[in-house]
Structures are given as structure tokens and as C-alpha cells.
């Protein structure tokens, strides 16, 4: 029985900052961002958006299409949690008007947790072939103003429906994974911005990739030449390119610049103009690949590498299914990305410094451009959400 990704929907904020603007404010050459890290824009959530509204907006097209009716497991993957106890997924479950017969859990392990969710969902569907699981990765990547990581900020969510006989991608059963206790990136409870050792994190990312690939290759007997495309975790697009180059060198596979573009470029397009989406990052890449690739990928195998600092890495793969294009939300994704509002530097800094009030008071938030849902306020320490669906 094939199990894998049946639907895939992506959402990001309606606001962004062009990194040319940031470069001017930081008195650096624009090419430091455009070329050096391969990033052009970063999505900025409005004050009435958070991981819940991003997630619900990502999943709304599935709700509208009637694809959530058989979902009995909702896994919410994030490192931008909003409560120390209650899963953010419970709010999403309510906004999407899902059945009460549903397990709902929040998962955390830096940027890896969505892949953990996919693997758990596959196990659930294997036991319950007529049922489906919804995995939602939703995050806001945030670093201090003026810090080295500032230009890699972003936000977004990906809703992934897992089922038997999937219409988009059948996930192969073999995978390689690697865990090591390191401190390359972390965010203590008392901080709203992450801490990161960039050079060390790059080294650990690649080490976990090589180790997880070794396991995968041993289990499958496949080589890198057995894949038609690759999707990597994308903290910034140059990281994915660097990782694949390193893996090719380690496995003695020759690849030139043109081949690299053919293997990776389509998967990097969305991230280049939205920034890092943390847990959703690799799946933003997969969405970008499926939406952007002119070639029919049916029957093609895609290599997938998921990495979460701290750290866990996993290499796995999937085969694109015949007719996959008929169930994509490509037009909606393009329309969203092409109709966003650019922020000035001052607007960006004002939003950055806004912050959700933490004094326990009651607040009503003004409405900005959002998706189908918004974070409308706080009352008696409770977050309140509003549906904009008519």
C-alpha cells in the first residue's frame, strides 16, 4: 500500500521586505544578500498574524475542497509555539471546523519536526488506511535587528495531507536519520529571538546530512544519480546548494553548475522570496518544485533532506504520482506571492518591535491584510481568533 502526500498547500504573509531595503539600512552591498546567501525578500507577519492564523490559512483550501472530512490526526509542527501547555493545533482544529474525533498534538524539534510529523502520520495511516492525517508546519523566523541572521527571517506555513493512495507523492519506506546533542541554534523560553552559531550550524547540518545519507544509501542501494530532483531544508537558498555540493563530493559524484540548477533551482524559488519558514522550510521547497517545474515529474524520485538544529537530520525520498498537477494549488500560491505589499524599512522595524502584549491585559488588535483567519486580540489571558470566511 502506498502512503504519502495527498494534498499540499502553502501560505505566507501578505507583507514582505525587499533585502535591498535592508541592505541600505545596514550599509552593506545588496549582493551580500542577493548573491551571498541567495535571498531576495523576507516575509513579515502582520501584528494580527501568528503561527495559528498562518497554519489555518494554509489548510483552508483543503477545508474548502472537503479534504479534511476523514482526518483523525492533526500534528502541528512548530518552534514558534504560543502556549507552554495547549497545542497551537487545537486552535487550528477549531477554526477549520474539524471533527471532534481527532487526535491533536504539537511537535517540536527545531526545523525537523514536520518530518517527524510526516513519519508519525504514515504510521497512523498504515493502521487506519481509510483515514487521513493532517500535518501542519507553521513558523515565524525571527532574529535580532542588525544580527547576522536578520536577512534570513521569514514566515509561512505548509499544510500536508497524508493518506493511503496519495495523489501527489508516495513516500518510500526507507530513511536515514541522525541525532546529536549540539548547541548550534536555540531559543530559551525567556527570549523571543533565536540564538545561532552560524558557521557551526552549517557544519553540523552537513555532517547530519552525510550520516543520514549513508544510512539511506545502505538500506536502499541507491546513489545520488537515482534522483531526478532534491529538496533540502532551506534556512537560506545557498545553504541547500552548498549541502548538495558537499554530499556530491563525499559520494564522489561529479556535478557541474548547470546540473546543480536542474536538480535544485525549482525547489528554491519560493524560499528565495519568502525567507526561512523553519519547520515548513523543506516543504515550501517541495511545493515550489511541484508548482514551478515545467517537466512532468510523474514517476520521478525526489530526495528529501530535513534538518533541525540541536540536532536531528533525516534523508528520505518519495515518488511523484501520475496526475499530481490536478490536485496542486499552484495558481493560489502564485497569486499570493505576486500580490503582496512591500514594507518600508521603518514599517518593518515598527512591526518587529510591536510584539504580542505579555502584561496580562485585554487587547483588541487592528485588522491588516491576512488570509482566511486573524489573531484578533487577547481577553482574560486567552488568545482570540477570527474567521474572515464568508
mmCIF file with all atom_site columns, N, CA and C in Angstrom, residues 10-13 15-17 19 39 41-46 49 51 54 80 138-143 149-157 234-235 270-279 281 284 340 348 352:
data_model
loop_
_atom_site.group_PDB
_atom_site.id
_atom_site.type_symbol
_atom_site.label_atom_id
_atom_site.label_alt_id
_atom_site.label_comp_id
_atom_site.label_asym_id
_atom_site.label_entity_id
_atom_site.label_seq_id
_atom_site.pdbx_PDB_ins_code
_atom_site.Cartn_x
_atom_site.Cartn_y
_atom_site.Cartn_z
_atom_site.occupancy
_atom_site.B_iso_or_equiv
_atom_site.pdbx_formal_charge
_atom_site.auth_seq_id
_atom_site.auth_comp_id
_atom_site.auth_asym_id
_atom_site.auth_atom_id
_atom_site.pdbx_PDB_model_num
ATOM 1   N N  . UNK A 1 10  ? 0.393  25.851 0.681  1.00 0.00 ? 10  UNK A N  1
ATOM 2   C CA . UNK A 1 10  ? 1.365  26.765 1.278  1.00 0.00 ? 10  UNK A CA 1
ATOM 3   C C  . UNK A 1 10  ? 0.742  28.143 1.496  1.00 0.00 ? 10  UNK A C  1
ATOM 4   N N  . UNK A 1 11  ? 1.148  28.791 2.588  1.00 0.00 ? 11  UNK A N  1
ATOM 5   C CA . UNK A 1 11  ? 0.670  30.146 2.863  1.00 0.00 ? 11  UNK A CA 1
ATOM 6   C C  . UNK A 1 11  ? 1.788  30.953 3.521  1.00 0.00 ? 11  UNK A C  1
ATOM 7   N N  . UNK A 1 12  ? 1.837  32.237 3.176  1.00 0.00 ? 12  UNK A N  1
ATOM 8   C CA . UNK A 1 12  ? 2.766  33.153 3.833  1.00 0.00 ? 12  UNK A CA 1
ATOM 9   C C  . UNK A 1 12  ? 2.084  34.505 3.985  1.00 0.00 ? 12  UNK A C  1
ATOM 10  N N  . UNK A 1 13  ? 2.762  35.415 4.668  1.00 0.00 ? 13  UNK A N  1
ATOM 11  C CA . UNK A 1 13  ? 2.190  36.740 4.933  1.00 0.00 ? 13  UNK A CA 1
ATOM 12  C C  . UNK A 1 13  ? 2.006  37.556 3.651  1.00 0.00 ? 13  UNK A C  1
ATOM 13  N N  . UNK A 1 15  ? 2.826  40.601 3.550  1.00 0.00 ? 15  UNK A N  1
ATOM 14  C CA . UNK A 1 15  ? 3.804  41.673 3.645  1.00 0.00 ? 15  UNK A CA 1
ATOM 15  C C  . UNK A 1 15  ? 5.224  41.118 3.523  1.00 0.00 ? 15  UNK A C  1
ATOM 16  N N  . UNK A 1 16  ? 6.103  41.923 2.934  1.00 0.00 ? 16  UNK A N  1
ATOM 17  C CA . UNK A 1 16  ? 7.493  41.490 2.808  1.00 0.00 ? 16  UNK A CA 1
ATOM 18  C C  . UNK A 1 16  ? 8.414  42.701 2.800  1.00 0.00 ? 16  UNK A C  1
ATOM 19  N N  . UNK A 1 17  ? 9.675  42.433 3.081  1.00 0.00 ? 17  UNK A N  1
ATOM 20  C CA . UNK A 1 17  ? 10.733 43.433 2.951  1.00 0.00 ? 17  UNK A CA 1
ATOM 21  C C  . UNK A 1 17  ? 11.690 42.959 1.871  1.00 0.00 ? 17  UNK A C  1
ATOM 22  N N  . UNK A 1 19  ? 15.242 42.745 0.382  1.00 0.00 ? 19  UNK A N  1
ATOM 23  C CA . UNK A 1 19  ? 16.529 42.826 1.073  1.00 0.00 ? 19  UNK A CA 1
ATOM 24  C C  . UNK A 1 19  ? 17.414 43.951 0.552  1.00 0.00 ? 19  UNK A C  1
ATOM 25  N N  . UNK A 1 39  ? 19.155 35.172 -1.060 1.00 0.00 ? 39  UNK A N  1
ATOM 26  C CA . UNK A 1 39  ? 17.840 35.622 -0.620 1.00 0.00 ? 39  UNK A CA 1
ATOM 27  C C  . UNK A 1 39  ? 17.518 37.002 -1.189 1.00 0.00 ? 39  UNK A C  1
ATOM 28  N N  . UNK A 1 41  ? 13.906 38.468 -0.674 1.00 0.00 ? 41  UNK A N  1
ATOM 29  C CA . UNK A 1 41  ? 12.843 39.068 0.127  1.00 0.00 ? 41  UNK A CA 1
ATOM 30  C C  . UNK A 1 41  ? 12.616 38.225 1.369  1.00 0.00 ? 41  UNK A C  1
ATOM 31  N N  . UNK A 1 42  ? 12.051 38.860 2.399  1.00 0.00 ? 42  UNK A N  1
ATOM 32  C CA . UNK A 1 42  ? 11.657 38.093 3.585  1.00 0.00 ? 42  UNK A CA 1
ATOM 33  C C  . UNK A 1 42  ? 10.227 38.476 3.969  1.00 0.00 ? 42  UNK A C  1
ATOM 34  N N  . UNK A 1 43  ? 9.414  37.460 4.153  1.00 0.00 ? 43  UNK A N  1
ATOM 35  C CA . UNK A 1 43  ? 8.024  37.673 4.536  1.00 0.00 ? 43  UNK A CA 1
ATOM 36  C C  . UNK A 1 43  ? 7.951  38.124 5.985  1.00 0.00 ? 43  UNK A C  1
ATOM 37  N N  . UNK A 1 44  ? 7.080  39.094 6.255  1.00 0.00 ? 44  UNK A N  1
ATOM 38  C CA . UNK A 1 44  ? 6.925  39.665 7.595  1.00 0.00 ? 44  UNK A CA 1
ATOM 39  C C  . UNK A 1 44  ? 5.469  39.508 8.029  1.00 0.00 ? 44  UNK A C  1
ATOM 40  N N  . UNK A 1 45  ? 5.199  38.802 9.124  1.00 0.00 ? 45  UNK A N  1
ATOM 41  C CA . UNK A 1 45  ? 3.810  38.655 9.571  1.00 0.00 ? 45  UNK A CA 1
ATOM 42  C C  . UNK A 1 45  ? 3.274  39.969 10.115 1.00 0.00 ? 45  UNK A C  1
ATOM 43  N N  . UNK A 1 46  ? 2.023  40.268 9.820  1.00 0.00 ? 46  UNK A N  1
ATOM 44  C CA . UNK A 1 46  ? 1.398  41.468 10.370 1.00 0.00 ? 46  UNK A CA 1
ATOM 45  C C  . UNK A 1 46  ? 1.131  41.266 11.863 1.00 0.00 ? 46  UNK A C  1
ATOM 46  N N  . UNK A 1 49  ? -1.222 38.424 12.856 1.00 0.00 ? 49  UNK A N  1
ATOM 47  C CA . UNK A 1 49  ? -0.915 37.078 12.371 1.00 0.00 ? 49  UNK A CA 1
ATOM 48  C C  . UNK A 1 49  ? 0.021  36.389 13.345 1.00 0.00 ? 49  UNK A C  1
ATOM 49  N N  . UNK A 1 51  ? 1.451  31.918 14.273 1.00 0.00 ? 51  UNK A N  1
ATOM 50  C CA . UNK A 1 51  ? 1.557  30.585 13.664 1.00 0.00 ? 51  UNK A CA 1
ATOM 51  C C  . UNK A 1 51  ? 0.204  29.911 13.509 1.00 0.00 ? 51  UNK A C  1
ATOM 52  N N  . UNK A 1 54  ? -1.462 31.614 10.327 1.00 0.00 ? 54  UNK A N  1
ATOM 53  C CA . UNK A 1 54  ? -0.723 31.155 9.152  1.00 0.00 ? 54  UNK A CA 1
ATOM 54  C C  . UNK A 1 54  ? -1.095 29.706 8.826  1.00 0.00 ? 54  UNK A C  1
ATOM 55  N N  . UNK A 1 80  ? 7.732  27.939 17.093 1.00 0.00 ? 80  UNK A N  1
ATOM 56  C CA . UNK A 1 80  ? 7.229  29.269 17.455 1.00 0.00 ? 80  UNK A CA 1
ATOM 57  C C  . UNK A 1 80  ? 5.946  29.119 18.268 1.00 0.00 ? 80  UNK A C  1
ATOM 58  N N  . UNK A 1 138 ? 4.265  25.353 10.756 1.00 0.00 ? 138 UNK A N  1
ATOM 59  C CA . UNK A 1 138 ? 3.994  26.795 10.781 1.00 0.00 ? 138 UNK A CA 1
ATOM 60  C C  . UNK A 1 138 ? 4.991  27.487 11.693 1.00 0.00 ? 138 UNK A C  1
ATOM 61  N N  . UNK A 1 139 ? 5.658  28.516 11.167 1.00 0.00 ? 139 UNK A N  1
ATOM 62  C CA . UNK A 1 139 ? 6.689  29.185 11.965 1.00 0.00 ? 139 UNK A CA 1
ATOM 63  C C  . UNK A 1 139 ? 6.881  30.631 11.547 1.00 0.00 ? 139 UNK A C  1
ATOM 64  N N  . UNK A 1 140 ? 7.426  31.392 12.476 1.00 0.00 ? 140 UNK A N  1
ATOM 65  C CA . UNK A 1 140 ? 7.898  32.750 12.221 1.00 0.00 ? 140 UNK A CA 1
ATOM 66  C C  . UNK A 1 140 ? 9.375  32.774 12.590 1.00 0.00 ? 140 UNK A C  1
ATOM 67  N N  . UNK A 1 141 ? 10.248 32.949 11.599 1.00 0.00 ? 141 UNK A N  1
ATOM 68  C CA . UNK A 1 141 ? 11.692 33.003 11.834 1.00 0.00 ? 141 UNK A CA 1
ATOM 69  C C  . UNK A 1 141 ? 12.065 34.431 12.216 1.00 0.00 ? 141 UNK A C  1
ATOM 70  N N  . UNK A 1 142 ? 12.666 34.577 13.366 1.00 0.00 ? 142 UNK A N  1
ATOM 71  C CA . UNK A 1 142 ? 12.894 35.918 13.919 1.00 0.00 ? 142 UNK A CA 1
ATOM 72  C C  . UNK A 1 142 ? 14.277 35.990 14.564 1.00 0.00 ? 142 UNK A C  1
ATOM 73  N N  . UNK A 1 143 ? 15.044 37.001 14.188 1.00 0.00 ? 143 UNK A N  1
ATOM 74  C CA . UNK A 1 143 ? 16.365 37.244 14.765 1.00 0.00 ? 143 UNK A CA 1
ATOM 75  C C  . UNK A 1 143 ? 16.473 38.711 15.169 1.00 0.00 ? 143 UNK A C  1
ATOM 76  N N  . UNK A 1 149 ? 21.797 36.889 11.362 1.00 0.00 ? 149 UNK A N  1
ATOM 77  C CA . UNK A 1 149 ? 20.678 36.107 10.847 1.00 0.00 ? 149 UNK A CA 1
ATOM 78  C C  . UNK A 1 149 ? 19.491 36.921 10.377 1.00 0.00 ? 149 UNK A C  1
ATOM 79  N N  . UNK A 1 150 ? 19.556 38.269 10.566 1.00 0.00 ? 150 UNK A N  1
ATOM 80  C CA . UNK A 1 150 ? 18.394 39.106 10.279 1.00 0.00 ? 150 UNK A CA 1
ATOM 81  C C  . UNK A 1 150 ? 17.860 38.919 8.859  1.00 0.00 ? 150 UNK A C  1
ATOM 82  N N  . UNK A 1 151 ? 18.733 38.823 7.874  1.00 0.00 ? 151 UNK A N  1
ATOM 83  C CA . UNK A 1 151 ? 18.306 38.747 6.472  1.00 0.00 ? 151 UNK A CA 1
ATOM 84  C C  . UNK A 1 151 ? 17.694 37.402 6.107  1.00 0.00 ? 151 UNK A C  1
ATOM 85  N N  . UNK A 1 152 ? 17.762 36.426 7.020  1.00 0.00 ? 152 UNK A N  1
ATOM 86  C CA . UNK A 1 152 ? 17.165 35.113 6.747  1.00 0.00 ? 152 UNK A CA 1
ATOM 87  C C  . UNK A 1 152 ? 15.817 34.940 7.444  1.00 0.00 ? 152 UNK A C  1
ATOM 88  N N  . UNK A 1 153 ? 15.266 36.030 7.984  1.00 0.00 ? 153 UNK A N  1
ATOM 89  C CA . UNK A 1 153 ? 13.950 35.935 8.608  1.00 0.00 ? 153 UNK A CA 1
ATOM 90  C C  . UNK A 1 153 ? 12.885 35.607 7.562  1.00 0.00 ? 153 UNK A C  1
ATOM 91  N N  . UNK A 1 154 ? 11.721 35.202 8.039  1.00 0.00 ? 154 UNK A N  1
ATOM 92  C CA . UNK A 1 154 ? 10.618 34.890 7.146  1.00 0.00 ? 154 UNK A CA 1
ATOM 93  C C  . UNK A 1 154 ? 9.478  34.296 7.950  1.00 0.00 ? 154 UNK A C  1
ATOM 94  N N  . UNK A 1 155 ? 8.421  33.916 7.266  1.00 0.00 ? 155 UNK A N  1
ATOM 95  C CA . UNK A 1 155 ? 7.312  33.251 7.944  1.00 0.00 ? 155 UNK A CA 1
ATOM 96  C C  . UNK A 1 155 ? 6.504  32.486 6.909  1.00 0.00 ? 155 UNK A C  1
ATOM 97  N N  . UNK A 1 156 ? 5.809  31.474 7.378  1.00 0.00 ? 156 UNK A N  1
ATOM 98  C CA . UNK A 1 156 ? 4.964  30.723 6.468  1.00 0.00 ? 156 UNK A CA 1
ATOM 99  C C  . UNK A 1 156 ? 4.487  29.432 7.082  1.00 0.00 ? 156 UNK A C  1
ATOM 100 N N  . UNK A 1 157 ? 3.603  28.788 6.365  1.00 0.00 ? 157 UNK A N  1
ATOM 101 C CA . UNK A 1 157 ? 3.024  27.531 6.826  1.00 0.00 ? 157 UNK A CA 1
ATOM 102 C C  . UNK A 1 157 ? 2.752  26.636 5.628  1.00 0.00 ? 157 UNK A C  1
ATOM 103 N N  . UNK A 1 234 ? 15.890 24.680 3.983  1.00 0.00 ? 234 UNK A N  1
ATOM 104 C CA . UNK A 1 234 ? 16.412 25.907 3.391  1.00 0.00 ? 234 UNK A CA 1
ATOM 105 C C  . UNK A 1 234 ? 16.390 27.052 4.401  1.00 0.00 ? 234 UNK A C  1
ATOM 106 N N  . UNK A 1 235 ? 17.396 27.159 5.261  1.00 0.00 ? 235 UNK A N  1
ATOM 107 C CA . UNK A 1 235 ? 17.482 28.362 6.093  1.00 0.00 ? 235 UNK A CA 1
ATOM 108 C C  . UNK A 1 235 ? 17.774 29.587 5.233  1.00 0.00 ? 235 UNK A C  1
ATOM 109 N N  . UNK A 1 270 ? 10.503 29.695 -4.117 1.00 0.00 ? 270 UNK A N  1
ATOM 110 C CA . UNK A 1 270 ? 9.615  30.296 -3.118 1.00 0.00 ? 270 UNK A CA 1
ATOM 111 C C  . UNK A 1 270 ? 10.405 30.787 -1.903 1.00 0.00 ? 270 UNK A C  1
ATOM 112 N N  . UNK A 1 271 ? 11.360 29.996 -1.449 1.00 0.00 ? 271 UNK A N  1
ATOM 113 C CA . UNK A 1 271 ? 12.130 30.387 -0.262 1.00 0.00 ? 271 UNK A CA 1
ATOM 114 C C  . UNK A 1 271 ? 12.963 31.626 -0.519 1.00 0.00 ? 271 UNK A C  1
ATOM 115 N N  . UNK A 1 272 ? 13.416 31.812 -1.752 1.00 0.00 ? 272 UNK A N  1
ATOM 116 C CA . UNK A 1 272 ? 14.215 32.982 -2.088 1.00 0.00 ? 272 UNK A CA 1
ATOM 117 C C  . UNK A 1 272 ? 13.438 34.278 -1.857 1.00 0.00 ? 272 UNK A C  1
ATOM 118 N N  . UNK A 1 273 ? 12.110 34.220 -1.972 1.00 0.00 ? 273 UNK A N  1
ATOM 119 C CA . UNK A 1 273 ? 11.302 35.440 -1.841 1.00 0.00 ? 273 UNK A CA 1
ATOM 120 C C  . UNK A 1 273 ? 10.381 35.430 -0.614 1.00 0.00 ? 273 UNK A C  1
ATOM 121 N N  . UNK A 1 274 ? 10.522 34.426 0.253  1.00 0.00 ? 274 UNK A N  1
ATOM 122 C CA . UNK A 1 274 ? 9.751  34.418 1.494  1.00 0.00 ? 274 UNK A CA 1
ATOM 123 C C  . UNK A 1 274 ? 10.635 34.341 2.727  1.00 0.00 ? 274 UNK A C  1
ATOM 124 N N  . UNK A 1 275 ? 11.852 33.793 2.587  1.00 0.00 ? 275 UNK A N  1
ATOM 125 C CA . UNK A 1 275 ? 12.722 33.627 3.735  1.00 0.00 ? 275 UNK A CA 1
ATOM 126 C C  . UNK A 1 275 ? 12.517 32.277 4.400  1.00 0.00 ? 275 UNK A C  1
ATOM 127 N N  . UNK A 1 276 ? 13.125 32.127 5.554  1.00 0.00 ? 276 UNK A N  1
ATOM 128 C CA . UNK A 1 276 ? 13.096 30.849 6.263  1.00 0.00 ? 276 UNK A CA 1
ATOM 129 C C  . UNK A 1 276 ? 11.737 30.618 6.918  1.00 0.00 ? 276 UNK A C  1
ATOM 130 N N  . UNK A 1 277 ? 11.179 29.450 6.718  1.00 0.00 ? 277 UNK A N  1
ATOM 131 C CA . UNK A 1 277 ? 9.914  29.069 7.366  1.00 0.00 ? 277 UNK A CA 1
ATOM 132 C C  . UNK A 1 277 ? 10.135 27.964 8.399  1.00 0.00 ? 277 UNK A C  1
ATOM 133 N N  . UNK A 1 278 ? 11.382 27.792 8.850  1.00 0.00 ? 278 UNK A N  1
ATOM 134 C CA . UNK A 1 278 ? 11.728 26.830 9.893  1.00 0.00 ? 278 UNK A CA 1
ATOM 135 C C  . UNK A 1 278 ? 11.155 25.437 9.604  1.00 0.00 ? 278 UNK A C  1
ATOM 136 N N  . UNK A 1 279 ? 10.187 24.966 10.389 1.00 0.00 ? 279 UNK A N  1
ATOM 137 C CA . UNK A 1 279 ? 9.695  23.593 10.242 1.00 0.00 ? 279 UNK A CA 1
ATOM 138 C C  . UNK A 1 279 ? 9.092  23.335 8.871  1.00 0.00 ? 279 UNK A C  1
ATOM 139 N N  . UNK A 1 281 ? 10.176 24.704 6.077  1.00 0.00 ? 281 UNK A N  1
ATOM 140 C CA . UNK A 1 281 ? 11.119 25.115 5.039  1.00 0.00 ? 281 UNK A CA 1
ATOM 141 C C  . UNK A 1 281 ? 11.277 24.110 3.904  1.00 0.00 ? 281 UNK A C  1
ATOM 142 N N  . UNK A 1 284 ? 8.116  23.904 1.873  1.00 0.00 ? 284 UNK A N  1
ATOM 143 C CA . UNK A 1 284 ? 7.985  25.053 0.978  1.00 0.00 ? 284 UNK A CA 1
ATOM 144 C C  . UNK A 1 284 ? 8.780  24.760 -0.290 1.00 0.00 ? 284 UNK A C  1
ATOM 145 N N  . UNK A 1 340 ? 1.645  40.611 -2.869 1.00 0.00 ? 340 UNK A N  1
ATOM 146 C CA . UNK A 1 340 ? 1.989  41.044 -1.517 1.00 0.00 ? 340 UNK A CA 1
ATOM 147 C C  . UNK A 1 340 ? 2.338  42.534 -1.498 1.00 0.00 ? 340 UNK A C  1
ATOM 148 N N  . UNK A 1 348 ? 8.835  47.948 8.667  1.00 0.00 ? 348 UNK A N  1
ATOM 149 C CA . UNK A 1 348 ? 9.393  46.669 9.125  1.00 0.00 ? 348 UNK A CA 1
ATOM 150 C C  . UNK A 1 348 ? 9.841  46.748 10.578 1.00 0.00 ? 348 UNK A C  1
ATOM 151 N N  . UNK A 1 352 ? 8.380  44.778 13.815 1.00 0.00 ? 352 UNK A N  1
ATOM 152 C CA . UNK A 1 352 ? 9.310  43.944 14.588 1.00 0.00 ? 352 UNK A CA 1
ATOM 153 C C  . UNK A 1 352 ? 9.228  44.276 16.077 1.00 0.00 ? 352 UNK A C  1
#
